[in-house]
């Protein structure tokens, strides 16, 4: 027999014998078993709930301790108090809610730890990028946008021998708002890329502009 769902949380960790005790208490509260009635012994209840006699014994002991029933050896189970059954139910409803809340808190703490881990990972990335940008700021890079007709479009940094032709060193490429720091020789130039570069010559910007935007 399946135990009745008396509103307890599905995630409850209340033991089987406690749930059986709760079901018996509800039967008493709903007058299915009346005060003063003698119910047949543990073996009958064991069959009814499809559990071992030991589980029934533990359930009845719990009810007996709270004066809900009185187990009389070789006679049966005497129903003692409807009020005690009601008190027992309310206590276990509170226990069930507490257990459910504890489970919810455990799950939330797990999610909190995952979120904190992600936050720290993002912070590490922000700090790393901030350090790189700070270093760039010390150098004061110059910028130049590649026109659509530039001969650099479609060619790699290594292939155009940028430093040989301009005397400037590329330290970054800003592409659609995404900064590629210290790009390697295989990075290909696109139209509208913004080149970040440094150089020692006083007229370095003229050299770069003339070379980059040569058609």
GROMACS .gro file of C-alpha atoms in nm:
model
  215
    1UNK     CA    1   0.000   0.000   0.000
    2UNK     CA    2   0.126   0.343  -0.091
    3UNK     CA    3   0.141   0.593   0.188
    4UNK     CA    4  -0.100   0.883   0.152
    5UNK     CA    5   0.050   1.217   0.055
    6UNK     CA    6  -0.042   1.434   0.351
    7UNK     CA    7   0.119   1.746   0.209
    8UNK     CA    8   0.478   1.663   0.299
    9UNK     CA    9   0.747   1.790   0.065
   10UNK     CA   10   0.848   1.540  -0.204
   11UNK     CA   11   1.214   1.600  -0.127
   12UNK     CA   12   1.163   1.517   0.241
   13UNK     CA   13   1.422   1.296   0.405
   14UNK     CA   14   1.187   1.172   0.682
   15UNK     CA   15   1.247   0.802   0.744
   16UNK     CA   16   1.003   0.533   0.627
   17UNK     CA   17   0.892   0.441   0.978
   18UNK     CA   18   0.825   0.807   1.055
   19UNK     CA   19   0.607   0.837   0.744
   20UNK     CA   20   0.412   0.530   0.852
   21UNK     CA   21   0.366   0.678   1.200
   22UNK     CA   22   0.244   0.997   1.035
   23UNK     CA   23  -0.004   0.803   0.821
   24UNK     CA   24  -0.139   0.619   1.127
   25UNK     CA   25  -0.176   0.952   1.309
   26UNK     CA   26  -0.376   1.091   1.016
   27UNK     CA   27  -0.600   0.782   1.025
   28UNK     CA   28  -0.669   0.856   1.393
   29UNK     CA   29  -0.725   1.227   1.331
   30UNK     CA   30  -0.970   1.149   1.046
   31UNK     CA   31  -1.159   0.897   1.264
   32UNK     CA   32  -1.065   0.602   1.047
   33UNK     CA   33  -0.935   0.458   1.371
   34UNK     CA   34  -1.132   0.581   1.671
   35UNK     CA   35  -1.010   0.644   2.024
   36UNK     CA   36  -1.055   0.331   2.236
   37UNK     CA   37  -1.045   0.102   1.932
   38UNK     CA   38  -0.810  -0.197   1.937
   39UNK     CA   39  -0.626  -0.239   1.606
   40UNK     CA   40  -0.474  -0.572   1.506
   41UNK     CA   41  -0.103  -0.626   1.563
   42UNK     CA   42   0.217  -0.539   1.385
   43UNK     CA   43   0.200  -0.822   1.129
   44UNK     CA   44  -0.128  -0.683   0.990
   45UNK     CA   45   0.019  -0.333   0.959
   46UNK     CA   46   0.336  -0.479   0.808
   47UNK     CA   47   0.128  -0.629   0.527
   48UNK     CA   48  -0.078  -0.313   0.486
   49UNK     CA   49   0.229  -0.090   0.437
   50UNK     CA   50   0.447  -0.355   0.264
   51UNK     CA   51   0.732  -0.312   0.510
   52UNK     CA   52   0.911  -0.527   0.764
   53UNK     CA   53   0.766  -0.586   1.114
   54UNK     CA   54   1.068  -0.399   1.254
   55UNK     CA   55   0.970  -0.085   1.059
   56UNK     CA   56   0.617  -0.109   1.201
   57UNK     CA   57   0.759  -0.163   1.551
   58UNK     CA   58   0.963   0.157   1.524
   59UNK     CA   59   0.663   0.353   1.393
   60UNK     CA   60   0.442   0.235   1.680
   61UNK     CA   61   0.714   0.302   1.938
   62UNK     CA   62   0.731   0.660   1.814
   63UNK     CA   63   0.354   0.700   1.849
   64UNK     CA   64   0.352   0.529   2.188
   65UNK     CA   65   0.617   0.765   2.324
   66UNK     CA   66   0.390   1.057   2.238
   67UNK     CA   67   0.081   0.891   2.394
   68UNK     CA   68  -0.095   0.851   2.059
   69UNK     CA   69  -0.131   0.472   2.094
   70UNK     CA   70  -0.058   0.198   2.346
   71UNK     CA   71   0.090  -0.127   2.217
   72UNK     CA   72  -0.050  -0.417   2.419
   73UNK     CA   73   0.147  -0.737   2.374
   74UNK     CA   74  -0.052  -1.024   2.213
   75UNK     CA   75  -0.366  -0.806   2.194
   76UNK     CA   76  -0.302  -0.525   1.954
   77UNK     CA   77  -0.269  -0.148   1.936
   78UNK     CA   78  -0.499   0.064   2.148
   79UNK     CA   79  -0.584   0.406   2.002
   80UNK     CA   80  -0.539   0.646   2.294
   81UNK     CA   81  -0.566   1.010   2.187
   82UNK     CA   82  -0.685   1.206   1.885
   83UNK     CA   83  -0.535   1.525   2.032
   84UNK     CA   84  -0.194   1.358   2.068
   85UNK     CA   85  -0.219   1.241   1.706
   86UNK     CA   86  -0.287   1.600   1.598
   87UNK     CA   87   0.015   1.726   1.797
   88UNK     CA   88   0.233   1.456   1.645
   89UNK     CA   89   0.125   1.555   1.291
   90UNK     CA   90   0.197   1.923   1.350
   91UNK     CA   91   0.542   1.846   1.492
   92UNK     CA   92   0.634   1.636   1.189
   93UNK     CA   93   0.497   1.889   0.945
   94UNK     CA   94   0.733   2.141   1.104
   95UNK     CA   95   1.019   1.891   1.085
   96UNK     CA   96   0.942   1.823   0.720
   97UNK     CA   97   0.945   2.195   0.640
   98UNK     CA   98   1.278   2.239   0.821
   99UNK     CA   99   1.433   1.948   0.630
  100UNK     CA  100   1.300   2.086   0.304
  101UNK     CA  101   1.442   2.431   0.383
  102UNK     CA  102   1.776   2.275   0.473
  103UNK     CA  103   1.785   2.097   0.137
  104UNK     CA  104   1.697   2.422  -0.042
  105UNK     CA  105   1.974   2.605   0.145
  106UNK     CA  106   2.225   2.331   0.056
  107UNK     CA  107   2.133   2.364  -0.313
  108UNK     CA  108   2.151   2.743  -0.297
  109UNK     CA  109   2.493   2.726  -0.130
  110UNK     CA  110   2.612   2.502  -0.413
  111UNK     CA  111   2.489   2.754  -0.670
  112UNK     CA  112   2.646   3.037  -0.468
  113UNK     CA  113   2.983   2.860  -0.477
  114UNK     CA  114   2.955   2.810  -0.854
  115UNK     CA  115   2.868   3.179  -0.903
  116UNK     CA  116   3.158   3.290  -0.681
  117UNK     CA  117   3.394   3.072  -0.883
  118UNK     CA  118   3.275   3.231  -1.208
  119UNK     CA  119   3.303   3.580  -1.057
  120UNK     CA  120   3.665   3.519  -0.948
  121UNK     CA  121   3.748   3.379  -1.293
  122UNK     CA  122   3.602   3.691  -1.455
  123UNK     CA  123   3.789   3.914  -1.209
  124UNK     CA  124   4.116   3.742  -1.297
  125UNK     CA  125   4.048   3.810  -1.664
  126UNK     CA  126   3.962   4.174  -1.593
  127UNK     CA  127   4.280   4.221  -1.389
  128UNK     CA  128   4.489   4.056  -1.660
  129UNK     CA  129   4.339   4.276  -1.931
  130UNK     CA  130   4.372   4.586  -1.712
  131UNK     CA  131   4.743   4.516  -1.661
  132UNK     CA  132   4.796   4.475  -2.035
  133UNK     CA  133   4.605   4.794  -2.112
  134UNK     CA  134   4.797   4.981  -1.842
  135UNK     CA  135   5.123   4.876  -2.001
  136UNK     CA  136   5.000   4.994  -2.338
  137UNK     CA  137   4.902   5.326  -2.180
  138UNK     CA  138   5.259   5.381  -2.060
  139UNK     CA  139   5.386   5.345  -2.418
  140UNK     CA  140   5.119   5.576  -2.564
  141UNK     CA  141   5.050   5.385  -2.887
  142UNK     CA  142   4.943   5.559  -3.205
  143UNK     CA  143   4.641   5.443  -3.401
  144UNK     CA  144   4.555   5.415  -3.768
  145UNK     CA  145   4.247   5.273  -3.937
  146UNK     CA  146   4.298   5.049  -4.242
  147UNK     CA  147   4.090   5.168  -4.537
  148UNK     CA  148   3.893   4.924  -4.750
  149UNK     CA  149   4.127   4.989  -5.046
  150UNK     CA  150   4.449   4.936  -4.847
  151UNK     CA  151   4.693   4.685  -4.996
  152UNK     CA  152   4.722   4.529  -4.648
  153UNK     CA  153   4.367   4.389  -4.650
  154UNK     CA  154   4.377   4.011  -4.667
  155UNK     CA  155   4.750   3.989  -4.593
  156UNK     CA  156   4.917   3.876  -4.272
  157UNK     CA  157   5.140   4.089  -4.050
  158UNK     CA  158   5.439   3.869  -4.129
  159UNK     CA  159   5.381   3.881  -4.504
  160UNK     CA  160   5.377   4.263  -4.529
  161UNK     CA  161   5.700   4.308  -4.324
  162UNK     CA  162   5.542   4.602  -4.143
  163UNK     CA  163   5.846   4.707  -3.939
  164UNK     CA  164   6.080   4.691  -4.242
  165UNK     CA  165   5.862   4.936  -4.432
  166UNK     CA  166   5.764   5.172  -4.151
  167UNK     CA  167   6.002   5.133  -3.858
  168UNK     CA  168   5.691   5.088  -3.637
  169UNK     CA  169   5.604   4.793  -3.417
  170UNK     CA  170   5.243   4.672  -3.403
  171UNK     CA  171   5.135   4.613  -3.042
  172UNK     CA  172   4.765   4.558  -3.101
  173UNK     CA  173   4.481   4.537  -3.350
  174UNK     CA  174   4.138   4.674  -3.258
  175UNK     CA  175   3.883   4.481  -3.462
  176UNK     CA  176   3.518   4.578  -3.415
  177UNK     CA  177   3.582   4.673  -3.054
  178UNK     CA  178   3.781   4.358  -2.971
  179UNK     CA  179   4.146   4.424  -2.890
  180UNK     CA  180   4.402   4.171  -3.014
  181UNK     CA  181   4.709   4.245  -2.802
  182UNK     CA  182   5.058   4.159  -2.929
  183UNK     CA  183   4.927   3.993  -3.249
  184UNK     CA  184   5.145   3.728  -3.407
  185UNK     CA  185   5.276   3.728  -3.765
  186UNK     CA  186   4.987   3.510  -3.888
  187UNK     CA  187   4.714   3.760  -3.801
  188UNK     CA  188   4.547   3.882  -4.122
  189UNK     CA  189   4.452   4.248  -4.172
  190UNK     CA  190   4.085   4.331  -4.234
  191UNK     CA  191   3.938   4.654  -4.369
  192UNK     CA  192   3.850   4.894  -4.085
  193UNK     CA  193   4.097   4.729  -3.846
  194UNK     CA  194   4.262   4.988  -3.621
  195UNK     CA  195   4.637   4.934  -3.588
  196UNK     CA  196   4.796   5.025  -3.254
  197UNK     CA  197   5.167   5.084  -3.306
  198UNK     CA  198   5.476   5.249  -3.157
  199UNK     CA  199   5.795   5.385  -3.309
  200UNK     CA  200   6.088   5.615  -3.239
  201UNK     CA  201   6.091   5.834  -3.550
  202UNK     CA  202   5.937   6.178  -3.515
  203UNK     CA  203   5.747   6.133  -3.840
  204UNK     CA  204   5.648   5.774  -3.772
  205UNK     CA  205   5.277   5.844  -3.812
  206UNK     CA  206   5.331   5.981  -4.166
  207UNK     CA  207   5.534   5.676  -4.263
  208UNK     CA  208   5.273   5.436  -4.131
  209UNK     CA  209   4.982   5.624  -4.287
  210UNK     CA  210   5.153   5.637  -4.624
  211UNK     CA  211   5.238   5.266  -4.616
  212UNK     CA  212   4.911   5.136  -4.476
  213UNK     CA  213   4.676   5.330  -4.699
  214UNK     CA  214   4.872   5.273  -5.015
  215UNK     CA  215   4.636   5.111  -5.265
   0.00000   0.00000   0.00000
